[in-house]
mmCIF file of C-alpha atoms in Angstrom:
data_model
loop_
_atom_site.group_PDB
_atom_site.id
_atom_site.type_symbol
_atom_site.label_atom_id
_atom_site.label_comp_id
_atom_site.label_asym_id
_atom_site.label_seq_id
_atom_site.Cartn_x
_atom_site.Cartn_y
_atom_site.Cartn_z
ATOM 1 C CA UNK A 665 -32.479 16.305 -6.296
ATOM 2 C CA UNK A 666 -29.276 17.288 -8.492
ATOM 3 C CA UNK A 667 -27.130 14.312 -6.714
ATOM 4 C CA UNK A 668 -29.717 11.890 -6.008
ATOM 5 C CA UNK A 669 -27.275 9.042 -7.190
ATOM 6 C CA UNK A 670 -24.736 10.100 -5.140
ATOM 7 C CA UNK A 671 -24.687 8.214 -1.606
ATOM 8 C CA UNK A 672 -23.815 9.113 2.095
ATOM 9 C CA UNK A 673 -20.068 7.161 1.992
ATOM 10 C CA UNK A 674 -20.081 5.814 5.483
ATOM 11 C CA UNK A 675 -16.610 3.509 6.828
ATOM 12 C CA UNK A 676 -15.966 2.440 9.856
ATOM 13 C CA UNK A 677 -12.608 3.147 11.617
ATOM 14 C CA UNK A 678 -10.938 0.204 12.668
ATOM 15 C CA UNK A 679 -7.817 -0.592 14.962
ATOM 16 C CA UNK A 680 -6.421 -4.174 13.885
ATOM 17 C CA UNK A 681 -3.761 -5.065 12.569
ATOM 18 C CA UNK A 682 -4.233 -2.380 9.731
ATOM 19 C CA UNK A 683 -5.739 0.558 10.575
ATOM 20 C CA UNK A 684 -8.434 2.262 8.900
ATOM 21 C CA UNK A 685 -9.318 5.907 9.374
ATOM 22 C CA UNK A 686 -13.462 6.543 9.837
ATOM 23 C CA UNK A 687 -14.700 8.270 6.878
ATOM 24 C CA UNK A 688 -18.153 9.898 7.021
ATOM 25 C CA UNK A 689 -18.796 11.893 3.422
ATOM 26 C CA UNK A 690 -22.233 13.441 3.021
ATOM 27 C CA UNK A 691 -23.261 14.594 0.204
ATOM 28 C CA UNK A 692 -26.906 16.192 1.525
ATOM 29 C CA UNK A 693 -24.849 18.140 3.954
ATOM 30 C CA UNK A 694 -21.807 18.997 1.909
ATOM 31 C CA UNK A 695 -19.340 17.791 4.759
ATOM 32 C CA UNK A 696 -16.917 15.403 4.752
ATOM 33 C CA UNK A 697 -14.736 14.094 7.341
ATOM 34 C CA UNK A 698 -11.731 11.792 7.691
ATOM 35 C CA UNK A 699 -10.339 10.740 11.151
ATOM 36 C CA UNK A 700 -8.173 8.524 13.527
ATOM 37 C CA UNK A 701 -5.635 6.740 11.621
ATOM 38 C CA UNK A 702 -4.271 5.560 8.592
ATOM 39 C CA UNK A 703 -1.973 2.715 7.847
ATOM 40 C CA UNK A 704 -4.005 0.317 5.176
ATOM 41 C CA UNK A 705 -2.824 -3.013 3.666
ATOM 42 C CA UNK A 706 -4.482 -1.603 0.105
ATOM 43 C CA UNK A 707 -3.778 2.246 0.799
ATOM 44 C CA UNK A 708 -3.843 2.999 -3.057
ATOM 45 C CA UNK A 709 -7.587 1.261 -3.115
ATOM 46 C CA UNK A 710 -8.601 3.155 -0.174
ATOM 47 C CA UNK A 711 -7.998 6.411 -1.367
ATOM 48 C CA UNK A 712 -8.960 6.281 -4.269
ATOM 49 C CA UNK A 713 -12.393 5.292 -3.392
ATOM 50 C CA UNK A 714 -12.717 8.278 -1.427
ATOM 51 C CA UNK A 715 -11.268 10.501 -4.287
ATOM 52 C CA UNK A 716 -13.918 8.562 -6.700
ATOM 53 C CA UNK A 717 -16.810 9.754 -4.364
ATOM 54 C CA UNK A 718 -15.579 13.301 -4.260
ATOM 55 C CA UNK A 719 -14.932 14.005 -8.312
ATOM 56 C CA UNK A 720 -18.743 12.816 -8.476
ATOM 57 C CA UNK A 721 -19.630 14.764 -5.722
ATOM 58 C CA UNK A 722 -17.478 18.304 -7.457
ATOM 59 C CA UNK A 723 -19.702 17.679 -10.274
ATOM 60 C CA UNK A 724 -23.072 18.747 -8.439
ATOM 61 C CA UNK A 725 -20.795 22.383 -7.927
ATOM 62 C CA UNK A 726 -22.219 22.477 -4.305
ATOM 63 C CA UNK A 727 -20.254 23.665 -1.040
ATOM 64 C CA UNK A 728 -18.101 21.457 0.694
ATOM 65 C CA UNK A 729 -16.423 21.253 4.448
ATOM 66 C CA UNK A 730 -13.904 18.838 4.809
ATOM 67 C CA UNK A 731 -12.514 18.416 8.532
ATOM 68 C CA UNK A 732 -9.110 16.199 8.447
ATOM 69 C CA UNK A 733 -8.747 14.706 12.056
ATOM 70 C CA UNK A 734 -5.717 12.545 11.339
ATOM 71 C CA UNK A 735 -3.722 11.733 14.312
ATOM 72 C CA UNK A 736 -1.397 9.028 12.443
ATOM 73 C CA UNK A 737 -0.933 8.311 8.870
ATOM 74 C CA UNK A 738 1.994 6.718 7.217
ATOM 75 C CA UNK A 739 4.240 7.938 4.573
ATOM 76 C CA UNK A 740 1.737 5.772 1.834
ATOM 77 C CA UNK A 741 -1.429 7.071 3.202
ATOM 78 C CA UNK A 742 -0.069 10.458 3.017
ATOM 79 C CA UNK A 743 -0.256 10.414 -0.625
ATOM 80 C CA UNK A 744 -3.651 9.583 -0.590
ATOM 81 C CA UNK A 745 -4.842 12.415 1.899
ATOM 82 C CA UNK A 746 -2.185 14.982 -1.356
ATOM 83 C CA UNK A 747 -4.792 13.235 -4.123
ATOM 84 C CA UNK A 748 -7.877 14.287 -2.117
ATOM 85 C CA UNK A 749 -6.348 17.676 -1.553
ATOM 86 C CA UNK A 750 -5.097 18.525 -4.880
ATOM 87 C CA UNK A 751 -8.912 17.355 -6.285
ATOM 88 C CA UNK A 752 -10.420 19.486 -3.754
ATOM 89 C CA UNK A 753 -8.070 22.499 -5.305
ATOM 90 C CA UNK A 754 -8.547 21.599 -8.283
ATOM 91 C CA UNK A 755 -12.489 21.870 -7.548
ATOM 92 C CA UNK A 756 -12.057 25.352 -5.799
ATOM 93 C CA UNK A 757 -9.941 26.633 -9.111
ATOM 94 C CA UNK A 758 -13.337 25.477 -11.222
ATOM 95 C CA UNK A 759 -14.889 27.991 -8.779
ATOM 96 C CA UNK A 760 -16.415 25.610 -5.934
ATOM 97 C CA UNK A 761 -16.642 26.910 -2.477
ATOM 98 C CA UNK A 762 -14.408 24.627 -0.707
ATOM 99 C CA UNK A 763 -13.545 24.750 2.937
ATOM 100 C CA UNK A 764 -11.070 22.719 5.043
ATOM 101 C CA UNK A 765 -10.274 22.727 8.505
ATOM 102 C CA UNK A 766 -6.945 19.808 9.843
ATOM 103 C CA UNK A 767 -7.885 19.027 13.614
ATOM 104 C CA UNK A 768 -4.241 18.305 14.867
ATOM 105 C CA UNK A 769 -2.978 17.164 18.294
ATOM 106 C CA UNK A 770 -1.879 20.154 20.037
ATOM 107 C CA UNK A 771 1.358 18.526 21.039
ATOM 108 C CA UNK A 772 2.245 16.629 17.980
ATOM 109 C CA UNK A 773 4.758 19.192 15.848
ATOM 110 C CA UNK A 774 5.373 16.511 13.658
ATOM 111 C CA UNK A 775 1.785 16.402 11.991
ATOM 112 C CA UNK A 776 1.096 19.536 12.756
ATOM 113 C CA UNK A 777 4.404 20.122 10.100
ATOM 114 C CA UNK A 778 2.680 17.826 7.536
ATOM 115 C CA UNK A 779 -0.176 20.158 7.475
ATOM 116 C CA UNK A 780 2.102 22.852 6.514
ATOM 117 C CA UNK A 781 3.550 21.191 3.984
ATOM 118 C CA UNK A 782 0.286 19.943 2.436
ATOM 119 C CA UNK A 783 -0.845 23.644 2.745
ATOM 120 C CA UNK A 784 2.807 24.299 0.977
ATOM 121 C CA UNK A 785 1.940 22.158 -2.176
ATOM 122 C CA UNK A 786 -1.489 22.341 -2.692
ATOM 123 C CA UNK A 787 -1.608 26.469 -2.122
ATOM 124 C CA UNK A 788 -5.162 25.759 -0.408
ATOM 125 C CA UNK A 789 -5.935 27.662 2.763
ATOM 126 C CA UNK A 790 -6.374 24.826 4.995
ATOM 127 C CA UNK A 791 -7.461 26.290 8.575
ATOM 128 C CA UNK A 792 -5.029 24.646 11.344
ATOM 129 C CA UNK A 793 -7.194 23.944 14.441
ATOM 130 C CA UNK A 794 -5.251 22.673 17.618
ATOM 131 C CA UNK A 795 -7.089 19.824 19.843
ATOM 132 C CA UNK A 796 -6.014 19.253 23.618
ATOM 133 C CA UNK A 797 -5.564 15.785 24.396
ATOM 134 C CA UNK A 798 -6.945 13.499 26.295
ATOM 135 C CA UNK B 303 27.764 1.154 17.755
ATOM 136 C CA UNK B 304 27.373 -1.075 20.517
ATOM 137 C CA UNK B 305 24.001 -1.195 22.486
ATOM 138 C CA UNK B 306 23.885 -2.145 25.575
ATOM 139 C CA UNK B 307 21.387 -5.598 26.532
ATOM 140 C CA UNK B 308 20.204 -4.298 30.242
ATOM 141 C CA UNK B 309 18.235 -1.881 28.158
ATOM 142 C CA UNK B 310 16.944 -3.593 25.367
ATOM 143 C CA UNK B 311 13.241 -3.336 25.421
ATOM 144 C CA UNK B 312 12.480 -5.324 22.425
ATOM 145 C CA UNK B 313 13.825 -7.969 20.190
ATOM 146 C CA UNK B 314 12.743 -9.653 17.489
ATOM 147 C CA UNK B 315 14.187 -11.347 14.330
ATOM 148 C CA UNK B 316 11.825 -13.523 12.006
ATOM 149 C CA UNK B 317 9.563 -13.140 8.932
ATOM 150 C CA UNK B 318 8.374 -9.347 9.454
ATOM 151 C CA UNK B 319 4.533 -10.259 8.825
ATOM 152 C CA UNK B 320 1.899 -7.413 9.361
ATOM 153 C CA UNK B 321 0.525 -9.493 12.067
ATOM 154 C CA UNK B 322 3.910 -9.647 13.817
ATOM 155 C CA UNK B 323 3.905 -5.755 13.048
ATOM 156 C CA UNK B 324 0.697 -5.295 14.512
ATOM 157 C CA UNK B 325 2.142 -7.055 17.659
ATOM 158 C CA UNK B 326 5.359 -5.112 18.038
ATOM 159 C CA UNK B 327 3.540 -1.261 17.392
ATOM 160 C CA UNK B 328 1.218 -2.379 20.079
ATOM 161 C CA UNK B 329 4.263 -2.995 22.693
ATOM 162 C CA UNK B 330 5.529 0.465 21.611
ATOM 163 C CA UNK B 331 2.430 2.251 22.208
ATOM 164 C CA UNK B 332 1.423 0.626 25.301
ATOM 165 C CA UNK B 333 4.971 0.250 27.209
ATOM 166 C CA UNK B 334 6.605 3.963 26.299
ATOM 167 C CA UNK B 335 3.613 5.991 27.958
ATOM 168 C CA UNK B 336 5.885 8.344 30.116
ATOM 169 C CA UNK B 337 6.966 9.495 26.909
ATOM 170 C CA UNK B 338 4.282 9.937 24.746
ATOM 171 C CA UNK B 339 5.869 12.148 21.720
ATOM 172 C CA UNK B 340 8.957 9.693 22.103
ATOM 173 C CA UNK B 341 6.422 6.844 22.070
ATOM 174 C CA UNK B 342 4.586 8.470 18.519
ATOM 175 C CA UNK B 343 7.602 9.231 17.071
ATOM 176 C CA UNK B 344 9.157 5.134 17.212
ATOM 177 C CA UNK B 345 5.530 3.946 16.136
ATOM 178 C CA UNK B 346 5.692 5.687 13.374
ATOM 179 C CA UNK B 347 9.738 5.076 12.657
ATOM 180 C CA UNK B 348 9.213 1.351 13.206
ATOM 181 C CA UNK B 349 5.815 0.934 10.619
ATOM 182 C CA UNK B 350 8.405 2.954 8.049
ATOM 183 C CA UNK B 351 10.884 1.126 8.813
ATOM 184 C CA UNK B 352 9.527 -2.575 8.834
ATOM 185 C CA UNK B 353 8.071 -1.896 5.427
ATOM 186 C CA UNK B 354 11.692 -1.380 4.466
ATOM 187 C CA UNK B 355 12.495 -5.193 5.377
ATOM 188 C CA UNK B 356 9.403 -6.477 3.250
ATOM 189 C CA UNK B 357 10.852 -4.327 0.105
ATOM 190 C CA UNK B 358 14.441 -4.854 0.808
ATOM 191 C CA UNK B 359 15.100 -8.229 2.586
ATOM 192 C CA UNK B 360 16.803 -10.590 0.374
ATOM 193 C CA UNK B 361 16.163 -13.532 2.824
ATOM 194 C CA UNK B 362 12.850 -15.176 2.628
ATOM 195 C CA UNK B 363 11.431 -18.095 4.073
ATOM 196 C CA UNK B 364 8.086 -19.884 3.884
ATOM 197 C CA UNK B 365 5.915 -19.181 6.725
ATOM 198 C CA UNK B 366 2.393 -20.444 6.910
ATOM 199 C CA UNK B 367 2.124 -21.138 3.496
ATOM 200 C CA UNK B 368 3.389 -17.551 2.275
ATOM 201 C CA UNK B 369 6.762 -16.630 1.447
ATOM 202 C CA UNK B 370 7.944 -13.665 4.186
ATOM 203 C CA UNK B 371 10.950 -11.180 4.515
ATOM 204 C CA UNK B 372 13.053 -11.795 7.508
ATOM 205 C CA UNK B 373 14.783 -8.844 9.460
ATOM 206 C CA UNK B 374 15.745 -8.066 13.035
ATOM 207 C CA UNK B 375 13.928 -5.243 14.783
ATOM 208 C CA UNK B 376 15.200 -3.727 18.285
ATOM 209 C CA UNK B 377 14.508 -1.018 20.466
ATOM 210 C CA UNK B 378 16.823 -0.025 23.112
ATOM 211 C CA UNK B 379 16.503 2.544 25.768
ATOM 212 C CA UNK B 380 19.767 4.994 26.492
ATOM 213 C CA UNK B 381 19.828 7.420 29.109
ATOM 214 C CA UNK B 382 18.484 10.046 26.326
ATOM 215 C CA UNK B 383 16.218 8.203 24.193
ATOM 216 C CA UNK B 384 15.876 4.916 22.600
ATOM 217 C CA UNK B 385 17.602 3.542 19.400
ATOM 218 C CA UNK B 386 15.260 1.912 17.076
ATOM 219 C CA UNK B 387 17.561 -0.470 14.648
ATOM 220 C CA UNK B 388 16.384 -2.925 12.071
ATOM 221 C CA UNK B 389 18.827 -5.543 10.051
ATOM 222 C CA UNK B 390 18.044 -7.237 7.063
ATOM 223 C CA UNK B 391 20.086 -8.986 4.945
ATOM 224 C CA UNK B 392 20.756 -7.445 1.158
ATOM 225 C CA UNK B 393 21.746 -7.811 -2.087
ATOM 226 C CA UNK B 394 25.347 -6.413 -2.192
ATOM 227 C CA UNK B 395 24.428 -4.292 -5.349
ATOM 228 C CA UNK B 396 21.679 -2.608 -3.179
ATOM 229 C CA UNK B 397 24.082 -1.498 -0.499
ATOM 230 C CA UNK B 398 25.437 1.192 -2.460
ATOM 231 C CA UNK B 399 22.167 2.780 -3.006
ATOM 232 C CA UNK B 400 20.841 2.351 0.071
ATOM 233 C CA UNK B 401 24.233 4.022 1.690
ATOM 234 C CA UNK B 402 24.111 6.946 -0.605
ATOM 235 C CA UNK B 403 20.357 7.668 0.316
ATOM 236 C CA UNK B 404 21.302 7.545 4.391
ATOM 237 C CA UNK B 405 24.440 9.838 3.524
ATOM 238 C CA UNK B 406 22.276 12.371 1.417
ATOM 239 C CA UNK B 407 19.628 12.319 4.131
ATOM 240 C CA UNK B 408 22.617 13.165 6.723
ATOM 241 C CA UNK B 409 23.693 16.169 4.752
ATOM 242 C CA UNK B 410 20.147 17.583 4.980
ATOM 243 C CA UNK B 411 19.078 20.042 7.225
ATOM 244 C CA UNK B 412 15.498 19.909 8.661
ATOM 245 C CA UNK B 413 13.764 22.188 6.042
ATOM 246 C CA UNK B 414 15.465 20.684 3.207
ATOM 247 C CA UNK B 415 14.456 16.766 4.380
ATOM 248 C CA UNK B 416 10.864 18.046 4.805
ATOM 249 C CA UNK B 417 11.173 19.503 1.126
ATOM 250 C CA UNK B 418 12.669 16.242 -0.222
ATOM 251 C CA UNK B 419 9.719 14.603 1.569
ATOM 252 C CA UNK B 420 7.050 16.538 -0.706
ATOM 253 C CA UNK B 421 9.345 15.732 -3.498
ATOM 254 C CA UNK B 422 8.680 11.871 -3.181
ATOM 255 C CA UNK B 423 5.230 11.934 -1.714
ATOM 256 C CA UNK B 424 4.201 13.828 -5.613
ATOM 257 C CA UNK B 425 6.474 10.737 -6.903
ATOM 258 C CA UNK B 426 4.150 8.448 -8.490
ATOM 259 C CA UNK B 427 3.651 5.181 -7.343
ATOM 260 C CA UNK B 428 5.566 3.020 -10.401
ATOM 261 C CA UNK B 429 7.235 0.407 -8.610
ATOM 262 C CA UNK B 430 6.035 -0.954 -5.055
ATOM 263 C CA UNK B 431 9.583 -2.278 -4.667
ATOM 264 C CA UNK B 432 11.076 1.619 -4.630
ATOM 265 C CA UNK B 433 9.007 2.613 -2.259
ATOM 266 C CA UNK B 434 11.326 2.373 0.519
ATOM 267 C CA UNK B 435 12.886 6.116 -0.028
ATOM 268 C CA UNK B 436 10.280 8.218 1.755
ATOM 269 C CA UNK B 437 10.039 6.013 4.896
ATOM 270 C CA UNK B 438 14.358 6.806 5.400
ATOM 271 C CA UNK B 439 13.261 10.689 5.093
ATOM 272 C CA UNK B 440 10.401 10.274 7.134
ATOM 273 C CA UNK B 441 12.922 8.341 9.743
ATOM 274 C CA UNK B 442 15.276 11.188 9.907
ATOM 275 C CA UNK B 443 12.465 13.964 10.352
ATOM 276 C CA UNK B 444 10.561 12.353 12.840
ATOM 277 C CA UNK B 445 13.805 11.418 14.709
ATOM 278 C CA UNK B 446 15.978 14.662 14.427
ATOM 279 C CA UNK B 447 18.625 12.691 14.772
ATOM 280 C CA UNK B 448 21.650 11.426 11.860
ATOM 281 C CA UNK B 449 20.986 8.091 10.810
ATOM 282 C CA UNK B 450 23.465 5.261 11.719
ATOM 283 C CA UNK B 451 24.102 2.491 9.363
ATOM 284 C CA UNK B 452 26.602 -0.660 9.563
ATOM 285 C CA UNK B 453 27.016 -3.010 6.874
ATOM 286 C CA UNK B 454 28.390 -6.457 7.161
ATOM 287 C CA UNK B 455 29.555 -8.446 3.900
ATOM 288 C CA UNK B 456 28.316 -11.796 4.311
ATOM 289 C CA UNK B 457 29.806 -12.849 0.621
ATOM 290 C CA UNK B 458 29.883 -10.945 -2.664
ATOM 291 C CA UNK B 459 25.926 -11.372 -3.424
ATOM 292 C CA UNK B 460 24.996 -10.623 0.064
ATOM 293 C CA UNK B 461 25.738 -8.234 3.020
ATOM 294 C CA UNK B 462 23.876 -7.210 6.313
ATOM 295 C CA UNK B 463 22.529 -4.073 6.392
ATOM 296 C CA UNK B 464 21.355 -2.559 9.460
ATOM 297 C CA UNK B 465 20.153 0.811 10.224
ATOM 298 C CA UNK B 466 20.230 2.417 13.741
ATOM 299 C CA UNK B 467 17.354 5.620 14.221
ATOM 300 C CA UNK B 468 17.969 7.427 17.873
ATOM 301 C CA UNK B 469 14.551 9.021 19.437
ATOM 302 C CA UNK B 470 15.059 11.612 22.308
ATOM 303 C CA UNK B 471 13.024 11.253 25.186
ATOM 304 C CA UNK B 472 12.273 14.857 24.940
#
């Protein structure tokens, strides 16, 4: 076991009066996942929890799906979600296979547009996957 | 500009606490369902927004032991949209600053504010008390609309400062 140290990061996503995305990063299966939304009392904290578990987990050099799912964030959680993305480039330029999909609302322009312009300055190829609504 | 009261669907001036936050987004999301990308678009404008009044507000009272920023938040249906305004009161030597970003914002067209918006995103985070300029880009994108100020001199330290964000219905 190369990453035996290495945990499945599990939080729950909560609607109070902060809200806190679900996160669900495994490292057996290589996938990681972030969804719902984002709008944190310590967004700075959050993040870079997430980015902690993620430079350990670039170090076994294994595959990796990540599936964003956002359907809010705020301007301060959006520079979180830039810090994981510009470690996961910065992983695929060290030559790991790295492979993201963003699940958007089909109707919402406006994240759909923050996609692009993640996509814009990062350079990844981030695969844009409309969802119907409910 | 002059809003009219037989459409003012919520008003609230006090210390802007998250738990008074938390109360107002949930109005907005629950009362505006007819309009659902109208109804996103003003959640997100009014958690921007209301963070503005904790880093700006130069009046602060005690409030259950913690000392809070007070502001005035509204939201007003028009035949159109709704106007989404928030008042706070400010240091006088802010308002120049604070003018000058609205006005620079104004002169922007869409692909340039979204630009500007990567620009301050990659800004590090130095000073929580700066980190007001991205939620007045963010305003303007998600509202496609100008954005309205009015400033009221209350003496030569302080002035009112409000800010007036229009959301079409469609």
């Amino acid at each position: 076991m190369s990453n035996s140290t290495l945990d499945v990061l599990e939080i729950k996503g909560e609607k109070d009066t902060f809200y806190t995305p679900h996160v669900y990063f495994d490292p057996h299966k290589g996938y990681c996942l972030l969804e719902g939304e984002s709008y944190l009392e310590n967004t700075w904290e959050f993040y870079e929890h997430l980015c902690s578990w993620l430079r350990e987990y670039t170090k076994t050099q294994k595959p990796l799906t990540f599936d964003f799912k956002m359907i809010y964030f705020n301007t301060s959680s959006s520079k979180g979600i830039l810090e994981i993305m510009l470690l996961l480039k910065d992983y695929e330029d060290r030559g790991g296979e790295v492979k993201i999909n963003w699940y958007y609302p089909e109707e919402d322009d406006d994240i759909l547009e923050e996609a692009e312009d993640f996509i814009e300055d990062t350079q990844l190829d981030i695969e844009l996957i409309p969802q119907p609504e409910e | 500009m002059i809003l009219q009261d037989e459409n003012l669907l919520i008003s609230y001036k006090g210390p802007v606490t998250p738990n008074i936050m938390a109360e107002i987004s949930r109005d907005i999301r629950g009362q505006l369902d007819d309009f659902p990308q109208a109804s996103r678009k003003i959640f997100s404008i009014f958690i921007e927004l209301a963070q503005n009044i904790l880093f700006y507000s130069a009046e602060k009272i005690r409030y259950a032991g913690r000392t809070e920023s007070v502001g005035i938040l509204q939201l007003t249906e028009i035949e159109e949209g709704y106007v989404f305004s928030c008042g706070n009161i400010v240091n006088t030597s802010d308002v120049g600053r604070l003018a000058d970003s609205c006005n620079t914002i104004n002169s922007l067209d869409r692909d340039e504010l979204r630009r500007l918006r990567r620009v301050q995103r990659r800004q590090p985070q130095a000073d929580e008390s700066k980190g007001a300029g991205i939620g007045l880009v963010q305003a303007a994108i998600l509202s496609n609309n100008p954005l309205d100020i009015d400033v009221y001199t209350i003496d030569e330290k302080h002035s009112f400062f409000s800010l007036f964000v229009t959301i079409d219905k469609d």
